[in-house]
Structure formats: C-alpha cells, structure tokens
CSV table of C-alpha atoms and ligand atoms in Angstrom, one decimal:
chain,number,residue,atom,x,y,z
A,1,UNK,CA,129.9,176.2,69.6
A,2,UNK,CA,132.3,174.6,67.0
A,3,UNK,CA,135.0,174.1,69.7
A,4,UNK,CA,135.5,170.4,69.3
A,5,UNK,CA,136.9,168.4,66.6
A,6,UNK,CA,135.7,165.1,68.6
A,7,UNK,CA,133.5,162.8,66.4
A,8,UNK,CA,130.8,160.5,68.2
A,9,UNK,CA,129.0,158.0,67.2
A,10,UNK,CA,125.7,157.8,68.3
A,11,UNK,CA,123.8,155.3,65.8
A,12,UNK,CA,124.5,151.7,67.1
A,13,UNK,CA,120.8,151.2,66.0
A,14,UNK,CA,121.5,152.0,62.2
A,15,UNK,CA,125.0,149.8,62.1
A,16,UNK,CA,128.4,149.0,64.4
A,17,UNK,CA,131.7,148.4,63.4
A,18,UNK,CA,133.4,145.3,64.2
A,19,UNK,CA,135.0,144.3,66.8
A,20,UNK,CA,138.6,144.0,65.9
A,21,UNK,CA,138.7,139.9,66.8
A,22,UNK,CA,135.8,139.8,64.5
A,23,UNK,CA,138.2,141.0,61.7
A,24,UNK,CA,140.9,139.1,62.8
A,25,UNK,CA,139.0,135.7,62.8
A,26,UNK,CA,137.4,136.9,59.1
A,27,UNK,CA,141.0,137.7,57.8
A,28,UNK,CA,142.3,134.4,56.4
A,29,UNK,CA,139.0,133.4,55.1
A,30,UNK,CA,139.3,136.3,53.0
A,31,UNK,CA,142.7,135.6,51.6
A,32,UNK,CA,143.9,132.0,51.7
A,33,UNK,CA,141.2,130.2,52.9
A,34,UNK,CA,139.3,130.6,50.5
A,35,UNK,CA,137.5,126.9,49.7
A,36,UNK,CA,133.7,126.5,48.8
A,37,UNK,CA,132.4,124.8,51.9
A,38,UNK,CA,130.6,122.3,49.1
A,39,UNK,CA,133.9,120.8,47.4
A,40,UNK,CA,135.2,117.8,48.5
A,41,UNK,CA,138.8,118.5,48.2
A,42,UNK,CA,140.7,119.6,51.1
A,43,UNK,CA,140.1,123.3,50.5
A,44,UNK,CA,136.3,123.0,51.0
A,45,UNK,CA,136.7,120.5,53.6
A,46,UNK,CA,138.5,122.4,55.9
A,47,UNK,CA,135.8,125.3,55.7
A,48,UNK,CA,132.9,122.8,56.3
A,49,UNK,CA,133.7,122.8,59.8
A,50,UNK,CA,134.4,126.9,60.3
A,51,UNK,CA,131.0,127.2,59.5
A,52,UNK,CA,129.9,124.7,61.9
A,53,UNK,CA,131.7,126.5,64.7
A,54,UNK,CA,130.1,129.5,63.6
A,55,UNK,CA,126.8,128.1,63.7
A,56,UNK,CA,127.2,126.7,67.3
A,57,UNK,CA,128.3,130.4,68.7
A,58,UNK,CA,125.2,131.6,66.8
A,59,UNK,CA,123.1,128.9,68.7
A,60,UNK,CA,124.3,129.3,71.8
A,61,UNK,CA,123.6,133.0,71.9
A,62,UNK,CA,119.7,132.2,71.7
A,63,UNK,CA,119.3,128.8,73.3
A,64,UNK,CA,119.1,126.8,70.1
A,65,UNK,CA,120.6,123.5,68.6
A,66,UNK,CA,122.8,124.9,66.0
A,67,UNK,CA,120.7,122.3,63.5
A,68,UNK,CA,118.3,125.0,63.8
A,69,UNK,CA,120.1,127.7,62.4
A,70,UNK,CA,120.2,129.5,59.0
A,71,UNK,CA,122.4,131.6,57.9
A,72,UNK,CA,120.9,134.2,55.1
A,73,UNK,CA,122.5,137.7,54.4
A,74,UNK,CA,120.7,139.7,57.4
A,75,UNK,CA,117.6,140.6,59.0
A,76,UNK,CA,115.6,141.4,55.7
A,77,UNK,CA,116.2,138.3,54.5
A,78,UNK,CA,115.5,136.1,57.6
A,79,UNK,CA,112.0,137.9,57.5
A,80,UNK,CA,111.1,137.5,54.4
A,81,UNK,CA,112.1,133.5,54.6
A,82,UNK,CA,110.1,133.4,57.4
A,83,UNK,CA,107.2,134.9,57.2
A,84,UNK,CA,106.6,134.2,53.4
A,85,UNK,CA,108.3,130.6,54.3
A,86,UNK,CA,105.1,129.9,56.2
A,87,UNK,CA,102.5,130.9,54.5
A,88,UNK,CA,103.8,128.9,51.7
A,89,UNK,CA,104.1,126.1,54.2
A,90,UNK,CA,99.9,126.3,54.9
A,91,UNK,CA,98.9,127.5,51.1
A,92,UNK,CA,96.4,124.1,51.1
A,93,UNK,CA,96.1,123.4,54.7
A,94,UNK,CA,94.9,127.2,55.3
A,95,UNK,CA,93.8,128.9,51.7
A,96,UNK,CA,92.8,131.7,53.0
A,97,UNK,CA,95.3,132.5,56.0
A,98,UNK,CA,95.5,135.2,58.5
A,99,UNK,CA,98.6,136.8,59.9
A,100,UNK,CA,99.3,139.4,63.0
A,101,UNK,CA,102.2,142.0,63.2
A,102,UNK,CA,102.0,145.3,65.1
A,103,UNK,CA,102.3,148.9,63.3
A,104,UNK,CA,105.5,148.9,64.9
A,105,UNK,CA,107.8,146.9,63.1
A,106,UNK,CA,110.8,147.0,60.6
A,107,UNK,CA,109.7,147.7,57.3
A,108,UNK,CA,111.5,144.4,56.7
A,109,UNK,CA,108.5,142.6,58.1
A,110,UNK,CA,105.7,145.4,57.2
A,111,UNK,CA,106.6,145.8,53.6
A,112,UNK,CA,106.6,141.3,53.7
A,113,UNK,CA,103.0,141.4,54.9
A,114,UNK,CA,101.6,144.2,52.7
A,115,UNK,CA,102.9,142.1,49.7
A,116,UNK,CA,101.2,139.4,50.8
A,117,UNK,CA,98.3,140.9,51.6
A,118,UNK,CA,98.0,142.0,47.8
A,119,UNK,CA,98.2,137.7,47.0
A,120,UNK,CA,95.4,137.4,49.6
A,121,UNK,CA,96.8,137.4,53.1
A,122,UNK,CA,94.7,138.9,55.7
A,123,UNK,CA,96.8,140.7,58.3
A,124,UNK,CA,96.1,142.7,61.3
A,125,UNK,CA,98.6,145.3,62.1
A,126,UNK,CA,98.0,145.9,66.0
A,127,UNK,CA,98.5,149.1,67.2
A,128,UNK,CA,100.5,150.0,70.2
A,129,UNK,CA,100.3,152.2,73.7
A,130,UNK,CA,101.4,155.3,74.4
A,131,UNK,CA,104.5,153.9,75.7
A,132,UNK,CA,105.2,152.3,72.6
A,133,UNK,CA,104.4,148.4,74.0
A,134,UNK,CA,101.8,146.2,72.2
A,135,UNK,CA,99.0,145.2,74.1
A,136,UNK,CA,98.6,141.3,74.7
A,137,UNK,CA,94.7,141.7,75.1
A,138,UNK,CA,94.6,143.4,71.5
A,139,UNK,CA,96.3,140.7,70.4
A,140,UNK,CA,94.4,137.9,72.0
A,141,UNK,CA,91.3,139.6,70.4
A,142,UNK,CA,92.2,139.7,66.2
A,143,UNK,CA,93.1,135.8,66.6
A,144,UNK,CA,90.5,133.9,64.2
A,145,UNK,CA,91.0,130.0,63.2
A,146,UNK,CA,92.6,131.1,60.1
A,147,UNK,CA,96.0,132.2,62.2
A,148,UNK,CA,99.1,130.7,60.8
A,149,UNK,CA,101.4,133.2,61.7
A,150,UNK,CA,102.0,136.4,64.1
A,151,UNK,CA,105.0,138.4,63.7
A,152,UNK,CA,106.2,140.5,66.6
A,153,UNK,CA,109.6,142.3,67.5
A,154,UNK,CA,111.6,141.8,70.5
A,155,UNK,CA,112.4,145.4,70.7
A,156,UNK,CA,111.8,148.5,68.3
A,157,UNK,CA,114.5,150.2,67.0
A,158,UNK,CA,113.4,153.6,67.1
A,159,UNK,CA,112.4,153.4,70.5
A,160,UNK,CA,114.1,150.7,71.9
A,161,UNK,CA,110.6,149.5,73.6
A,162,UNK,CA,110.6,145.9,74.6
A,163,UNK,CA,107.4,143.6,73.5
A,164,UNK,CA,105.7,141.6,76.3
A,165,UNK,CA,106.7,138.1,74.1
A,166,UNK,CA,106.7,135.8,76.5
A,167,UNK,CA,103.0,136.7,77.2
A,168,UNK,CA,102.3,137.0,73.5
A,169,UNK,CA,103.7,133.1,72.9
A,170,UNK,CA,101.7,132.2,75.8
A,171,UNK,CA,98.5,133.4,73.8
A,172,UNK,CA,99.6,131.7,70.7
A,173,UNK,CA,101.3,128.4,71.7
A,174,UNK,CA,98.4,126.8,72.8
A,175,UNK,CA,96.4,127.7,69.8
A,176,UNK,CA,99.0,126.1,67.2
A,177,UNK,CA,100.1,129.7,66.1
A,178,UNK,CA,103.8,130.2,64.6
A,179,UNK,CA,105.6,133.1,66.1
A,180,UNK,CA,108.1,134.9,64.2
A,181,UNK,CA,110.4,137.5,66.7
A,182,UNK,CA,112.6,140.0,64.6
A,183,UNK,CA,115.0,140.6,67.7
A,184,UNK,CA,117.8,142.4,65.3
A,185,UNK,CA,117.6,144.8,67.8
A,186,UNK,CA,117.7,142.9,71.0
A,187,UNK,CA,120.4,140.7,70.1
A,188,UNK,CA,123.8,142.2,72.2
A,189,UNK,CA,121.6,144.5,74.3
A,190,UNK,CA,119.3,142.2,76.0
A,191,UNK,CA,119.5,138.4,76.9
A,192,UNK,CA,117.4,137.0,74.0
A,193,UNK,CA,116.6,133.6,74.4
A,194,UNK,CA,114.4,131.3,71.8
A,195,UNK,CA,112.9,129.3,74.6
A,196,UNK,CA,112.4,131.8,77.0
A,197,UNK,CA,110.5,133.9,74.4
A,198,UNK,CA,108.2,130.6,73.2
A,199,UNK,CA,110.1,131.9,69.6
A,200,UNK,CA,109.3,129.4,66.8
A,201,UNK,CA,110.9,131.4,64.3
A,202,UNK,CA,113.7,134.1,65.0
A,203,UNK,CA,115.6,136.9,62.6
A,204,UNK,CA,119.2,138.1,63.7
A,205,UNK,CA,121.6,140.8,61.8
A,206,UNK,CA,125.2,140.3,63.2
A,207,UNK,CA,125.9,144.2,61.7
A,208,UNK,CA,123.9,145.4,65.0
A,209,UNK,CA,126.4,143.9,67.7
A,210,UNK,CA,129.9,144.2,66.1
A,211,UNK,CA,129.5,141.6,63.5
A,212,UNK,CA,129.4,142.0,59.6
A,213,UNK,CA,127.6,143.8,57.4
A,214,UNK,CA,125.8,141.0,55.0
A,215,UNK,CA,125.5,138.4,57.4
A,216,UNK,CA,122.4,136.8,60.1
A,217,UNK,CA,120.6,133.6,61.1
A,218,UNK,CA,117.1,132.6,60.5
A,219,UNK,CA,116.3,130.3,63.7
A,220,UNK,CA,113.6,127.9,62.9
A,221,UNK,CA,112.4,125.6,65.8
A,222,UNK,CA,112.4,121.5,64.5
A,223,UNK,CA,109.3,120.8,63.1
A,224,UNK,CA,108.0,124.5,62.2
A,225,UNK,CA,106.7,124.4,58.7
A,226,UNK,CA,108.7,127.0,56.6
A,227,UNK,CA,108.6,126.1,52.8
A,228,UNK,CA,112.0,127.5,50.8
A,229,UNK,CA,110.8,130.7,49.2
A,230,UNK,CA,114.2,130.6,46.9
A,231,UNK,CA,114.9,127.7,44.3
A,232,UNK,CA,118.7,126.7,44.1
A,233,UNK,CA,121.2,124.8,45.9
A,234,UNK,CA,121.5,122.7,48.8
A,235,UNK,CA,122.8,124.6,51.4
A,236,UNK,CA,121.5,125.9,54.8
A,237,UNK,CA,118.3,122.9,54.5
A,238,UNK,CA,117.7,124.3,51.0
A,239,UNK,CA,115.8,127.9,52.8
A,240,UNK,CA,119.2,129.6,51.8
A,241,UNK,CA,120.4,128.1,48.9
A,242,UNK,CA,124.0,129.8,47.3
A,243,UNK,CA,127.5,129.4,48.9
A,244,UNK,CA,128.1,130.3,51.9
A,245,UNK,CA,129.8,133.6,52.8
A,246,UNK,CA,132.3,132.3,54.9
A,247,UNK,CA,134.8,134.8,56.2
A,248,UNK,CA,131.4,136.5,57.3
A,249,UNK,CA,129.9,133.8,58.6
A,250,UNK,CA,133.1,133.6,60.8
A,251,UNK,CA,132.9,136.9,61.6
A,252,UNK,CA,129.2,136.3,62.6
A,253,UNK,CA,130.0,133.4,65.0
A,254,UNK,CA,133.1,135.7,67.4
A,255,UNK,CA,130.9,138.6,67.4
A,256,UNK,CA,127.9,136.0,68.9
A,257,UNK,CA,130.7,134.6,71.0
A,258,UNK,CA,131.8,138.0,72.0
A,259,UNK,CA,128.2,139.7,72.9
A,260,UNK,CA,127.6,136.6,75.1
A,261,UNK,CA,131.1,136.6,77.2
A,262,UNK,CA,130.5,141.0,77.7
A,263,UNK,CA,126.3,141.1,77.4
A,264,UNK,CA,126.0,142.1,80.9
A,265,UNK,CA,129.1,143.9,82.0
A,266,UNK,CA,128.9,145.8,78.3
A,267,UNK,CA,124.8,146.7,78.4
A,268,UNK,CA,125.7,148.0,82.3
A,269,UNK,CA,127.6,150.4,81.3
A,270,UNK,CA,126.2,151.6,78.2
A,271,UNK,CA,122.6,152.1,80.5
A,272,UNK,CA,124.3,154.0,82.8
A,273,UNK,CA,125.5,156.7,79.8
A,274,UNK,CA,122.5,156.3,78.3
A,275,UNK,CA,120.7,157.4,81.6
A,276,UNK,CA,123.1,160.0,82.1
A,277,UNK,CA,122.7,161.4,78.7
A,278,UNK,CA,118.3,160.9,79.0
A,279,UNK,CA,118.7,163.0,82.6
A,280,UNK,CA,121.1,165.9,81.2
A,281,UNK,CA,118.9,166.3,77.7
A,282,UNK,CA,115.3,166.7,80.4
A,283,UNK,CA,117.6,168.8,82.6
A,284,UNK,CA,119.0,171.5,79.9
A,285,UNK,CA,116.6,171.5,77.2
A,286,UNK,CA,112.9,172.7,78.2
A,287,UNK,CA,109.8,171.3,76.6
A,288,UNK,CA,111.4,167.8,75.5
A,289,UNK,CA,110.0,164.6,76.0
A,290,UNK,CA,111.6,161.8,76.0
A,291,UNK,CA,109.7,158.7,73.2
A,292,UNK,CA,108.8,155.5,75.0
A,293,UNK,CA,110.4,156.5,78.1
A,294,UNK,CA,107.8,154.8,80.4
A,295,UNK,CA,107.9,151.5,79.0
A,296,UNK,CA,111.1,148.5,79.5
A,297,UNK,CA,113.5,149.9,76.8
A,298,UNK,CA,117.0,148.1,75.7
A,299,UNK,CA,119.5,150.1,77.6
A,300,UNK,CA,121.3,152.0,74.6
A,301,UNK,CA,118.6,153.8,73.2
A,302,UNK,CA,117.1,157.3,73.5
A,303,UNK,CA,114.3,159.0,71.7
A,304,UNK,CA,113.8,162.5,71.9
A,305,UNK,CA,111.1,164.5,70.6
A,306,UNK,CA,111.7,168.1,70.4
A,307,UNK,CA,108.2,169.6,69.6
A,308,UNK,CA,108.9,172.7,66.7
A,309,UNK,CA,112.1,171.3,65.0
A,310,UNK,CA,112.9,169.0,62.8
A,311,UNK,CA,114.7,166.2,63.2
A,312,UNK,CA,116.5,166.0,60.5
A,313,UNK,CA,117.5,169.6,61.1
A,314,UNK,CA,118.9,168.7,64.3
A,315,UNK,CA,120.9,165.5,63.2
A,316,UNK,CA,122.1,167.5,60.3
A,317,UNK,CA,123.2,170.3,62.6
A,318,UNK,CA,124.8,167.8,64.9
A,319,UNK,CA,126.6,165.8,62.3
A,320,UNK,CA,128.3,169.2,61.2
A,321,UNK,CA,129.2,169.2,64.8
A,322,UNK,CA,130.7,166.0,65.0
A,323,UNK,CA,127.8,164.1,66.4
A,324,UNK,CA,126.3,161.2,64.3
A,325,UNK,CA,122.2,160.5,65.1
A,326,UNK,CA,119.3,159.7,63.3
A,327,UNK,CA,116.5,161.8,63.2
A,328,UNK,CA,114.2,158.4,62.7
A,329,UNK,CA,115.8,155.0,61.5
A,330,UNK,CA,118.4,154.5,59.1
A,331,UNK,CA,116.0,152.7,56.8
A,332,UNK,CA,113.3,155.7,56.5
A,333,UNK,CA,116.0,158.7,56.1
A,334,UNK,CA,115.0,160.6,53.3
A,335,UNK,CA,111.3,159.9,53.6
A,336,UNK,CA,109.5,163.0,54.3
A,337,UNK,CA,106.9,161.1,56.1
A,338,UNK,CA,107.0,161.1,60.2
A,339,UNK,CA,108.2,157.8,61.5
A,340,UNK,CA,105.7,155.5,61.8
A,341,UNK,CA,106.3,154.1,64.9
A,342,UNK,CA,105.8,157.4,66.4
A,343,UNK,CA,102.9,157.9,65.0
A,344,UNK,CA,101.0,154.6,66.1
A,345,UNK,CA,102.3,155.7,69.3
A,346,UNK,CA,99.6,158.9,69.0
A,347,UNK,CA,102.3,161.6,68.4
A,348,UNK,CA,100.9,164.2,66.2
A,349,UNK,CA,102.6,164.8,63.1
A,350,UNK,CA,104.9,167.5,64.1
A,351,UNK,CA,105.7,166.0,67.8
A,352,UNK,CA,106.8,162.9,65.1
A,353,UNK,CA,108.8,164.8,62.4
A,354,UNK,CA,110.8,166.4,65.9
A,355,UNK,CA,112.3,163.3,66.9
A,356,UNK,CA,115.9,162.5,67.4
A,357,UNK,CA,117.1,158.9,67.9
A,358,UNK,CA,120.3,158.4,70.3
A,359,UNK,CA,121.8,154.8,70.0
A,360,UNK,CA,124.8,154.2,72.2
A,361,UNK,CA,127.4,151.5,72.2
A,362,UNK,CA,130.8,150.2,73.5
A,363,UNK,CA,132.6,152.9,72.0
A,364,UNK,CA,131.2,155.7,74.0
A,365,UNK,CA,132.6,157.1,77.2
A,366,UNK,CA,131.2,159.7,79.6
A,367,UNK,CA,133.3,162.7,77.4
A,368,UNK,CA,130.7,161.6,74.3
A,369,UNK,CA,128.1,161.9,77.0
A,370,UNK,CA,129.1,165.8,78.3
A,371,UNK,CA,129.9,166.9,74.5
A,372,UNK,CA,126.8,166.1,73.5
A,373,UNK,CA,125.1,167.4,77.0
A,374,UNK,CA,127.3,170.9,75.7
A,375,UNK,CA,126.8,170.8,72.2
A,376,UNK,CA,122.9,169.7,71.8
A,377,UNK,CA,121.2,172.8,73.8
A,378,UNK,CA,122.8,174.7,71.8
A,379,UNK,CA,121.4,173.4,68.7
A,380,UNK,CA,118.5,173.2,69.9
A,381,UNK,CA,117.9,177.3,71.0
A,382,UNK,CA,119.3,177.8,67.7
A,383,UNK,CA,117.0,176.2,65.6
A,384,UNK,CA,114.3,176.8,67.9
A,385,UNK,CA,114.8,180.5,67.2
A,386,UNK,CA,114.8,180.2,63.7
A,387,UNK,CA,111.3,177.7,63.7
A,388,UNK,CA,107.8,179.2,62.7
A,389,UNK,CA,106.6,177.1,65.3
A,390,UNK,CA,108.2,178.5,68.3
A,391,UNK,CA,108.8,175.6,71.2
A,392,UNK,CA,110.2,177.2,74.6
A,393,UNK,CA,114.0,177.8,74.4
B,401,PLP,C1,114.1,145.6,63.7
B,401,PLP,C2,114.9,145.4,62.4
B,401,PLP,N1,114.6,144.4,61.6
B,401,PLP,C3,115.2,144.1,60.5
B,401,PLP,C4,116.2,145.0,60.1
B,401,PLP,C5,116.9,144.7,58.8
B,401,PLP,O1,118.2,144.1,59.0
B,401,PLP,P1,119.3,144.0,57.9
B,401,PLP,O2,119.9,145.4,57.8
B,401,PLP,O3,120.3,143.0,58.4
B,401,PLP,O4,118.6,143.6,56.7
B,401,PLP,C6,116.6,146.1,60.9
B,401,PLP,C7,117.6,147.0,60.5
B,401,PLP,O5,117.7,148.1,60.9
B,401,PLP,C8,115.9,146.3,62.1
B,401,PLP,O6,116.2,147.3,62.9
C-alpha cells in the first residue's frame, strides 16, 4: 500500500502556490524596490504606478473600473469591510436593519453577521437544498423593508456548489438591496463577472488562484454606501487605510492577469480529472456518495461522503500516504463539529463527519488521478474494517 513516494496535492480550496511569474514580478519589490507608494520622492513615485497596474489586472478579471477596487489583506477582510461597511453606511437611515446570508457561507461572512446580530442586526440565514444550492423563492420570501444588505457566495468551498446570483440580484436590484458575493472560491475556476452577477459589492483572495498569501480586493460598485470600518490613513479611499503591500499587490495583479489569459483552457482540464477521479472513487468504493454532485459545481472540486469513517481519519491516513485533502475546510480542521455546510444540506451527523473534500488544480496530472484511484480504496476497506459502524467494503 505504501509503494509510492509521490506527493499530491489535492487542497487548491484551502491555498495554492504561486505561479512562478507571480514570484518573479513580486521579487524586486521585495528587495530594491522598496518605496512607500505615499512618498513623494522618486522611490515612492515609481511604486504609485505598480499598484495602479495591479489594480487594472484586478479589474479586468471581474468587469470593473479599477477605481472600484480595494485592496485589503484577503477574503476575511474584504467581508468584514463590506458587510459591516454597510450597515454602518444605513445606521440612521435604517436603525434597525436586516440582513440575508445563507447557512452556507465562509465563516468569514457567518462569524461578521453573528457579531452584528449581538449590536442588533437582524439576519436570516437561508437554508439550502439537498444539492447544496440556495433557493431564490426562500430568499424572495425573508425580504422585509428593513433590507440593507444580502450576502451570498458565488460558490461554496466545501462543495464547490454554484449560487443562482444572477437570479438572486434580479430579486434584490429592484428593491434597492446591496449584494455582497464572496466569490474567493469562484475566482480562477469560473468566469466571475461583477455585472453579470448584478454584484454591488465583491470579496477576492489572490492565495486561491496562484497569487499571495495576504493579499485580495474588496470591489465596491460607484455609489454603494460602505462606511470605513478602520480609522487611519488615506489609502485605498480610506476603507483600507495602512501602506500598501506592494510586492503582493504585484503579485496579486499577474496572478489575475494569469487566471484570465488560461481560465478556460486551465478549468478544462482540471474538470476532466476531476470527473475522472468523481467516476473511479463511485466505481471502486461501494456505498459512497458523492456531496452536491447534482447541482452546477466549479470544476475542481469533489466531495465525498463515506458513511462510517471519519474524515479526518481518512485525510490523515492519506496524508501518510502522500496525498494532501481536507476532511472539511481548512478553516474548521480541528473542530470536532460536522461541517456545517453539510449539515444544512440534511446530512445526518455521521454522513457529515465522513466527508472528504478533493480540490484539484494546475499541478495535477492524470498519474495524481490513478494514485489516488489505487491508494484511496484501500484506505477506505481498511478503516472501514476497523469502524464500529460498519459501511459496506
Ligand atoms: C468562501 C471563502 N470566503 C472567505 C475566505 C477567507 O479568505 P482569506 O483566507 O483570504 O481570508 C475563504 C478561505 O478559505 C473562503 O473559502
């Protein structure tokens, strides 16, 4: 079973690497080109304009005018401005406001809107199918006049499901309602575009598609009313005030610039293994089903319930193996709580705590694909013969 000393990466959906131009465009901004973007001598000067490059790669990934884009340090952060941004924004329009998210999403935008809640909020946390996919008509249903704000992702990384958003903005557009989209996971797998989506606000994380660790863009349409949650300096419109990490903001703009030359040709071809592994995992493991499956999913992810066993039991087994997974997202490892997601999806507690989370990426080649297809049976009859709860072998 321990016959290969191959090592595979198989959690794009926690972090990447970068792309090696990524590094090389970072490099001298890390060394000699150092400058504060804010002096006015020549060695701030000449960085004033890197980062206005960057900021046009960033908005031509999503269809925006680079004007409205933010850089802040990641996806976290880009939630938190937002969503707390606005409700700020309406604190005496709206005193007693009312916000939407689903059950679904990142605890960077659940954990916001439970806070807020505690300083008055209302928020309705939709639930989701079977499938994994947010109902519009549920949504259509908790909107009251107090609305300021829903929060919805473009695609959920655990199961990679895509949101119906364009039929959600639809909904809320005409009512004057702010949407927020976290797409940190859509961006690189799927097209994402702010006008397409009806996005008035819109989170990115350059570490999910070969960029830096550190690093993302709050998009805010003109005219949406986000008040600065931080006090400080002048920078990025005063909603990210502190100087500007550079080399990663350089880094940020190739890997944007990168992801939009190779989207198609790169997400082809990761489908196509992730299909391949999907098939081969139904085919050689019995009783396994496969989380979300039925729904429009971004094409590198896979998640796999195997009813009996642990996850964590299998990623640990697999990582001794040479195969690195997630047994539910990076963010909740080490809670002994089933995910979540999972569980708004109706799995039962121990259908949830059996899940396995397969994220491909540009790195992986059809070898990963029958190592894994060799190795992960295995596993599984092992630990299936050692469970109390006995799942077919
Ligand atoms: C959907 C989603 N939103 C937000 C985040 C947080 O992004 P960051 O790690 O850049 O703070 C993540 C990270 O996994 C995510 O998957």
């Amino acid at each position: 079973m321990n016959d290969s000393k191959r090592r595979v990466y198989f959690d794009h959906n926690a972090t990447t690497y970068m792309r090696e131009e990524v590094i090389e465009a970072m490099l001298p901004f890390l060394h000699t080109r150092f400058g504060n973007a804010s002096s006015l001598h020549f060695f701030g000067q000449e960085n004033r304009g890197v980062i206005d490059e960057a900021r046009e790669h960033v908005a031509s990934f999503i269809g925006a005018e680079p004007a409205e884009v933010i850089f802040t340090s990641g996806g976290t952060e880009s939630d938190n401005i937002a969503i707390r941004g606005v409700v700020r924004a309406f604190r005496e329009k709206v005193p007693e406001p009312h916000l939407i998210t689903s059950a679904i999403e990142h605890p960077a935008v659940l954990k916001t809107c439970e806070a807020l809640e505690k300083e008055g909020v209302a928020v309705t946390y939709l639930p989701c199918r079977r499938d994994g996919s947010i109902d519009v008509a549920d949504l259509e249903k908790t909107v009251t006049d107090s609305t300021i704000l829903a929060s919805i992702m473009v695609s959920n990384n655990e199961t990679g499901v895509i949101q119906p958003l364009k039929e959600i903005s639809g909904i809320l557009r005409p009512r004057g309602i702010i949407l927020h989209v976290d797409a940190v996971q859509g961006m690189g797998k799927i097209p994402v575009d702010v006008g397409e989506l009806g996005a008035d606000l819109l989170s990115i994380s350059a570490h999910k598609f070969y960029g830096p660790k550190g690093i993302g863009a709050l998009y805010v349409r003109r005219g949406t009313p986000v008040e600065p949650i931080y006090t400080g300096g002048h920078q990025e419109e005063g909603l990210r005030p502190g100087t500007e990490n550079i080399p990663a903001i350089v880094g940020f703009g190739e890997a944007c610039r990168l992801s939009a030359l190779h989207l198609e040709e790169e997400n082809a071809g990761i489908g196509a293994l992730r299909d391949r592994l999907q098939e081969g995992i139904l085919e050689k493991v019995p009783n396994v089903h496969i989380n979300g499956g039925g729904a429009p999913r971004v094409p590198n992810t896979c998640n796999v319930t195997v009813p009996g066993i642990e996850g964590e039991a299998m990623s640990l087994n697999l990582s001794m193996l040479g195969f690195a997974l997630s047994s539910g997202s990076a963010c909740a490892t080490g809670d002994p709580d089933p995910s979540h997601v999972l569980k708004a999806m109706g799995l039962d507690p121990v259908e949830a705590q059996g899940a396995l989370r397969i994220s491909l990426g540009i790195c992986n080649t059809d070898e990963d694909v029958d190592a894994f297809l060799e190795t992960f049976p295995k596993v599984v009859r092992r630990l299936r013969e050692l469970s109390p709860i006995k799942g077919e072998s």
